[in-house]
Each structure stands twice: as C-alpha cells, then as structure tokens.
Amino acid sequence: MKNICVIGAGTMGNGIAHVFAQTGFSVTLVDVSQEQLDRALATISKNLDRQVAKGSLTPEVKEKALAGIVTHTSIAAGVQNADLVVEAATENVDLKLTIFRQIDEHAPAACILASNTSSISITRIASVTKRPEHVIGMHFMNPVPVMKLVEIINGYATSAQVSAAIVELSRQLGKVPCVVNDYPGFIANRILMPMINEAIYSLYEGVAGVEEIDTVMKLGMAHPMGPLQLADFIGLDVCLSILNVLHDGFGNPKYAPCPLLVNMVTAKKLGVKSGEGFYTYTPGSKDLVVSPRFLK
Ligand SMILES: NC(=O)c1ccc[n+]([C@@H]2O[C@H](COP(=O)([O-])OP(=O)(O)OC[C@H]3O[C@@H](n4cnc5c(N)ncnc54)[C@H](O)[C@@H]3O)[C@@H](O)[C@H]2O)c1
C-alpha cells in the first residue's frame, strides 16, 4: 500500500493522516470543509514540531510528512488512487452509509475501505458497498500519534486477507493491532462504557462523590484518569450514544444509560467541550474542579 485517503479532518482524521504521512505514505485528506482541512494541516504541523523538539523525529521527516499530504473537498477526487481509505467522519450512521456508497463508487476495485467508527456496525457499513469482504474497522484511539492501540474489527464478510493486511499495516505504523469481531461496542467500548455508566450510577445513587469515585479508580486500580473525568473528556453525548448502541444491540437492560447521564446530555452539560460535566473547565487552567452541582 502506498496511497492512503483519510475522510474527515477532525480530531481523529488529522491524527490518522499524521501517522500515515510520518511513516512515509502519500496521504489525501478529505473533508467537506476547507476551513477544517486548513486547521488539520496546521495541527499536524504543530504536532510534528513537538516530536522534532523532543528528538523523536528529524526535521527532514517532518518536512517530508507535511509535503506528503494533499487535501480535497471531494470524496470522488480524494479516493481515486487510494490503496486504502480510512473514514473518520462524524459519528452518524446515515452519513457514514452515504460516504461509503460514494467511496465504493469511486475507489479502485482493490482498495480496502476502513472505518474508524467507535460504535457503528462494520457489517452494516459493508452491506451498502459492492465489496463487503474489503470493508473493515480500523479503530484508532485519541490522540492517534500517541496511543499505541488499533482495534481492528472484522465485519461478518471481511476476508482473512484483508484483515491480515490491516494487521501488518498497523504494525508498520508502529501501532499494536488487536483483532476483534463485529458486535456492538466491539471490545474497547463494550468494556469501557459500562464502567463509566456504573461510575455515574454510583454518583446518582449517592454511594460516593465525584472526587471519591475517580480517586478510588485512579489510586486503587492505577487508571491514569478516573471514569467520570474520562467521560467528560470523551464527551457525555458520545458516551450516551455508545451506551444506546450497546443497549439496542444486545437488548440487555444492564447497558441502560443512567438517568443522570441522560439529564446531563439533555441540559447540554457535555464535559470538556461544553465547559461543564462532572467537573468545570476554564480555558487555560489545568485544575480539576468538581462541578458545583456535585459538591455536597
Ligand atoms: N474523538 C475520539 O476520541 C474518537 C476516538 C475513536 C474513534 N472516534 C471516531 O472517529 C470518527 C471521527 O470522530 P472525531 O472525533 O474526529 O470527529 P470530529 O467531529 O472532530 O470530525 C469529524 C469531521 O468529519 C467531517 N465530515 C462530516 N461529514 C463529512 C463528509 N460527508 N465528508 C468528509 N468529511 C466529513 C467534519 O467536517 C469534521 O471535520 C467518529 O466515527 C468517531 O466515533 C473518535
């Protein structure tokens, strides 16, 4: 594989483009918004500079990586020479199905189509293409240049050759691939989201406060971040939507989202991105301050 097309230039798309370009691949980055593409290139450049400053990258590799990224606002143009497309657009089923129909129509026949979705069924995405055996999940973690894991999701029809090719490619990127099958939440979110939900239930039922819950998990289980802080970081709306995928997909009440989480999302208290969740966030400050709502 030489030519990689990344669809979506947001948080994940710019990180994915960054690691492919840094490894020497030619990257085409596609987004509907030119402004977002410009922002993504600036972010990639800044993050590469940080690696150069740390000595983990030479200035030559940085320049080569940046020169290896071209941008497009059209999927048809972006995928036309791709060996692999990694879709990292907004998490919305209808949007992803539309994007995959377009990619399938315009990408070369041998091209592998991957999605970075956190929760949408790979089998469902594959079903709208004429090449379901070439469709696979490639779930990078945030921030992509730093996090080692790639959760690789085999859809019902994904071929063994395609899966093996993506495992090999992930290793080439310096990542550690883990192959899992396509069931709701895959592995990462199937295990993480019920833990976050249970932490919210513990708060809701008054078992302990925000600080106590997070401290128990940080100091007792050696988690780098407590589950409530992590939920704020991921976005409470994202957590709710993944819990709903688990709940709908398995039909098991154990995945029912906590009513407190539902209320907070309805009230637009979404965590870091809205300035308030379980904690309050002030631009420029790294202090972890529990939201007044949860102070005793
Ligand atoms: N943010 C995370 O921590 C994280 C982690 C793992 C996986 N994911 C998954 O990665 C994907 C992207 O998430 P994100 O956080 O980067 O989102 P984001 O909102 O930061 O970026 C999404 C980008 O997709 C673009 N887009 C929307 N419609 C498009 C179209 N038709 N064609 C091209 N681009 C289009 C948007 O303009 C935006 O720039 C989602 O599927 C999400 O579930 C996110």
XYZ file of C-alpha atoms and ligand atoms in Angstrom:
340
model
C 0.000 0.000 0.000
C 1.229 3.481 -0.874
C -1.695 5.830 -1.199
C -3.956 6.388 1.787
C -7.092 8.508 1.730
C -8.444 9.765 5.072
C -12.043 11.033 5.033
C -12.829 13.595 7.748
C -10.203 16.038 9.015
C -11.430 16.431 12.612
C -9.788 15.232 15.840
C -9.215 11.667 14.621
C -8.760 12.334 10.896
C -5.849 14.714 11.412
C -4.157 12.242 13.773
C -4.607 9.352 11.332
C -3.263 11.437 8.420
C -0.325 12.444 10.660
C 0.777 8.860 11.479
C 0.459 7.640 7.874
C 2.390 10.651 6.493
C 5.084 10.319 9.168
C 5.552 6.660 8.170
C 6.126 7.646 4.529
C 2.712 7.060 2.926
C 1.161 9.521 0.473
C -1.961 10.869 2.139
C -5.040 12.506 0.683
C -7.118 14.180 3.387
C -10.771 14.871 2.529
C -13.327 16.992 4.375
C -16.464 18.863 3.364
C -14.989 21.967 4.972
C -11.872 23.686 3.527
C -11.519 25.551 6.824
C -11.347 22.221 8.671
C -8.700 20.958 6.208
C -6.577 24.075 6.800
C -6.964 23.661 10.562
C -5.985 19.986 10.312
C -2.778 20.777 8.396
C -1.859 23.422 10.987
C -2.492 20.912 13.821
C -0.423 18.210 12.120
C 2.442 20.671 11.580
C 2.324 21.776 15.244
C 2.246 18.161 16.496
C 5.144 17.173 14.217
C 7.104 20.172 15.569
C 6.561 18.851 19.079
C 8.025 15.466 18.033
C 11.027 17.233 16.450
C 11.561 19.270 19.645
C 11.502 16.034 21.685
C 14.022 14.459 19.323
C 11.719 11.614 18.274
C 11.574 12.896 14.668
C 14.078 14.657 12.410
C 13.161 17.989 10.748
C 13.602 16.225 7.346
C 10.980 13.579 8.211
C 8.653 16.350 9.362
C 9.015 18.267 6.072
C 8.589 15.078 4.036
C 5.496 14.101 6.023
C 3.856 17.506 5.520
C 4.737 17.523 1.815
C 3.137 14.066 1.529
C -0.345 15.299 2.488
C -2.709 16.770 -0.104
C -6.242 17.928 0.667
C -9.562 17.690 -1.190
C -13.163 18.624 -0.557
C -14.459 15.932 -2.911
C -14.585 12.243 -1.979
C -14.614 11.184 -5.649
C -11.319 13.001 -6.333
C -9.777 12.048 -3.000
C -10.221 8.261 -3.277
C -9.474 7.773 -6.973
C -5.913 6.425 -6.498
C -6.261 5.059 -2.982
C -4.999 1.648 -1.860
C -6.743 2.183 1.484
C -9.448 4.612 2.598
C -9.798 5.310 6.326
C -13.097 7.033 7.051
C -13.080 9.223 10.181
C -16.083 11.479 9.549
C -18.726 12.462 12.102
C -20.269 9.522 14.027
C -23.674 9.312 12.322
C -24.991 6.141 10.692
C -26.759 7.737 7.736
C -23.776 9.970 6.995
C -21.357 7.028 7.075
C -23.583 4.888 4.818
C -23.748 7.747 2.285
C -19.973 8.238 2.448
C -19.279 4.504 1.952
C -21.595 4.352 -1.087
C -19.585 7.214 -2.595
C -16.211 5.709 -1.722
C -17.279 2.349 -3.177
C -18.310 4.018 -6.415
C -15.069 5.960 -6.922
C -12.250 3.966 -5.274
C -10.204 1.408 -7.281
C -11.598 -2.159 -7.148
C -8.732 -3.475 -4.998
C -8.920 -0.637 -2.469
C -9.627 -1.602 1.173
C -12.288 0.509 2.887
C -11.815 1.032 6.638
C -13.898 2.945 9.169
C -12.648 4.491 12.413
C -16.171 4.348 13.889
C -16.428 3.907 17.668
C -19.739 2.107 17.614
C -21.413 1.668 14.214
C -21.597 -1.897 12.892
C -18.894 -2.623 10.303
C -21.170 -5.310 8.830
C -23.866 -2.672 8.282
C -21.420 -0.241 6.672
C -20.074 -3.051 4.451
C -23.598 -4.002 3.372
C -24.048 -0.767 1.375
C -20.921 -1.466 -0.705
C -20.325 -3.954 -3.520
C -17.158 -5.175 -1.761
C -18.148 -6.187 1.815
C -15.117 -8.532 2.017
C -12.898 -5.430 1.602
C -14.526 -3.456 4.432
C -13.022 -3.448 7.942
C -12.910 -1.418 11.168
C -9.668 0.371 11.994
C -10.380 1.956 15.378
C -7.562 4.306 16.352
C -7.502 5.878 19.818
C -7.274 9.566 20.695
C -4.661 11.155 20.443
C -3.701 8.995 17.447
C 0.033 9.861 17.248
C 0.432 8.896 20.929
C -1.894 5.940 21.548
C -0.478 2.550 20.585
C -3.663 0.531 20.066
C -5.511 -0.079 16.826
C -8.656 -2.148 17.445
C -9.245 -3.954 14.159
C -12.831 -5.043 13.618
C -13.658 -7.845 11.227
C -17.145 -7.414 9.808
C -19.217 -10.531 9.075
C -17.898 -10.622 5.492
C -14.351 -9.233 5.972
C -11.858 -11.561 4.262
C -8.930 -13.084 6.147
C -6.509 -11.497 3.622
C -7.882 -8.001 4.208
C -7.727 -8.477 7.986
C -4.106 -9.718 7.768
C -3.157 -6.768 5.530
C -4.551 -4.264 8.059
C -2.762 -6.009 10.951
C 0.521 -5.747 9.042
C -0.128 -2.119 8.103
C -0.917 -1.167 11.729
C 2.421 -2.670 12.809
C 4.157 -0.661 10.075
C 2.667 2.479 11.685
C 4.293 1.465 14.985
C 0.939 0.502 16.500
C -0.205 -2.642 18.282
C -3.161 -4.209 16.450
C -5.847 -6.260 18.241
C -8.361 -8.083 16.040
C -11.930 -8.412 17.312
C -15.279 -9.373 15.799
C -18.111 -7.032 14.909
C -20.596 -6.935 17.798
C -21.948 -3.784 19.481
C -19.206 -1.704 21.121
C -16.510 -4.082 19.771
C -14.209 -4.612 22.810
C -12.937 -1.166 23.827
C -16.318 0.488 24.316
C -18.171 -2.655 25.381
C -15.969 -2.757 28.462
C -15.237 0.959 28.974
C -18.788 2.346 28.662
C -20.448 0.061 31.251
C -17.653 1.053 33.675
C -18.327 4.757 33.051
C -22.087 4.144 33.354
C -21.572 2.326 36.667
C -19.484 5.237 37.959
C -22.336 7.622 37.031
C -24.881 5.306 38.704
C -22.729 5.292 41.866
C -22.802 9.099 41.901
C -26.547 9.175 41.108
C -27.318 6.778 43.969
C -25.182 8.783 46.398
C -22.686 5.987 47.041
C -19.812 8.472 46.730
C -18.908 11.901 45.327
C -17.178 12.734 42.025
C -13.741 13.054 43.586
C -14.058 9.843 45.630
C -15.206 7.760 42.652
C -12.375 8.979 40.435
C -9.769 8.713 43.214
C -10.729 5.092 44.004
C -10.244 4.116 40.370
C -7.046 6.148 39.906
C -5.227 5.121 43.079
C -6.873 1.743 43.605
C -6.799 0.429 40.041
C -3.921 2.515 38.651
C -6.160 4.073 35.991
C -4.467 7.240 34.687
C -7.816 9.077 34.775
C -10.977 8.418 36.809
C -14.079 7.235 34.892
C -16.011 10.491 35.433
C -13.117 12.636 34.221
C -12.687 10.280 31.268
C -16.409 10.597 30.450
C -16.029 14.409 30.449
C -13.015 14.067 28.145
C -14.785 11.730 25.690
C -17.967 13.849 25.747
C -21.089 12.828 27.673
C -23.156 12.865 24.453
C -20.713 10.390 22.875
C -20.882 8.139 25.975
C -24.695 8.223 25.892
C -24.849 7.399 22.206
C -22.472 4.415 22.604
C -24.458 3.113 25.603
C -27.601 3.337 23.472
C -25.858 1.288 20.752
C -24.985 -1.381 23.357
C -28.497 -1.291 24.853
C -30.239 -1.522 21.467
C -27.775 -4.034 20.031
C -27.887 -6.563 22.874
C -31.381 -5.771 24.212
C -29.941 -6.236 27.702
C -31.051 -3.798 30.461
C -27.578 -3.912 32.010
C -26.491 -1.388 29.353
C -29.336 1.098 30.062
C -27.781 4.569 30.383
C -28.018 6.134 33.855
C -30.835 8.748 34.040
C -28.289 11.264 35.382
C -26.237 10.894 32.178
C -29.383 11.372 30.074
C -30.283 14.507 32.064
C -26.815 15.999 31.739
C -26.773 15.488 27.957
C -30.272 16.990 27.661
C -29.065 20.001 29.695
C -26.049 20.267 27.319
C -23.541 19.624 30.116
C -21.312 17.556 27.837
C -17.960 17.670 29.656
C -14.767 19.371 28.475
C -16.210 20.547 25.149
C -19.116 22.445 26.778
C -17.077 23.677 29.771
C -19.011 21.603 32.324
C -19.767 17.975 33.087
C -18.778 16.237 36.297
C -16.045 18.871 36.524
C -15.923 22.502 35.335
C -13.320 23.553 32.792
C -11.802 27.020 32.487
C -9.767 27.746 29.341
C -6.063 27.933 30.161
C -6.416 26.131 33.506
C -5.449 22.506 34.090
C -7.014 22.373 37.580
C -9.564 19.634 38.105
C -12.548 21.362 39.739
C -15.678 19.380 40.617
C -18.831 20.986 39.194
C -20.713 22.921 41.940
C -23.705 20.744 41.063
C -21.940 17.737 42.637
C -20.454 19.429 45.698
C -22.003 18.243 48.932
N -12.764 11.637 19.243
C -12.428 10.450 19.727
O -11.904 10.339 20.852
C -12.636 9.207 18.898
C -11.923 8.042 19.244
C -12.059 6.901 18.437
C -12.912 6.935 17.334
N -13.609 8.072 17.032
C -14.463 8.069 15.841
O -13.796 8.788 14.812
C -14.744 9.403 13.947
C -14.454 10.898 13.871
O -14.536 11.442 15.160
P -13.867 12.859 15.515
O -13.867 12.951 16.998
O -12.615 13.038 14.743
O -14.994 13.849 14.931
P -14.857 15.402 14.540
O -16.195 15.991 14.729
O -13.670 16.017 15.233
O -14.502 15.351 12.969
C -15.379 14.856 12.005
C -15.036 15.517 10.681
O -15.815 14.872 9.664
C -16.115 15.874 8.708
N -17.205 15.423 7.829
C -18.542 15.405 8.093
N -19.208 14.956 7.002
C -18.273 14.668 6.053
C -18.344 14.181 4.698
N -19.504 13.894 4.135
N -17.191 14.031 4.022
C -15.998 14.344 4.598
N -15.877 14.807 5.865
C -16.999 14.971 6.575
C -16.442 17.088 9.539
O -16.371 18.296 8.772
C -15.362 17.014 10.617
O -14.202 17.732 10.233
C -16.128 9.059 14.509
O -16.615 7.939 13.826
C -15.815 8.728 15.973
O -16.749 7.819 16.532
C -13.485 9.212 17.781
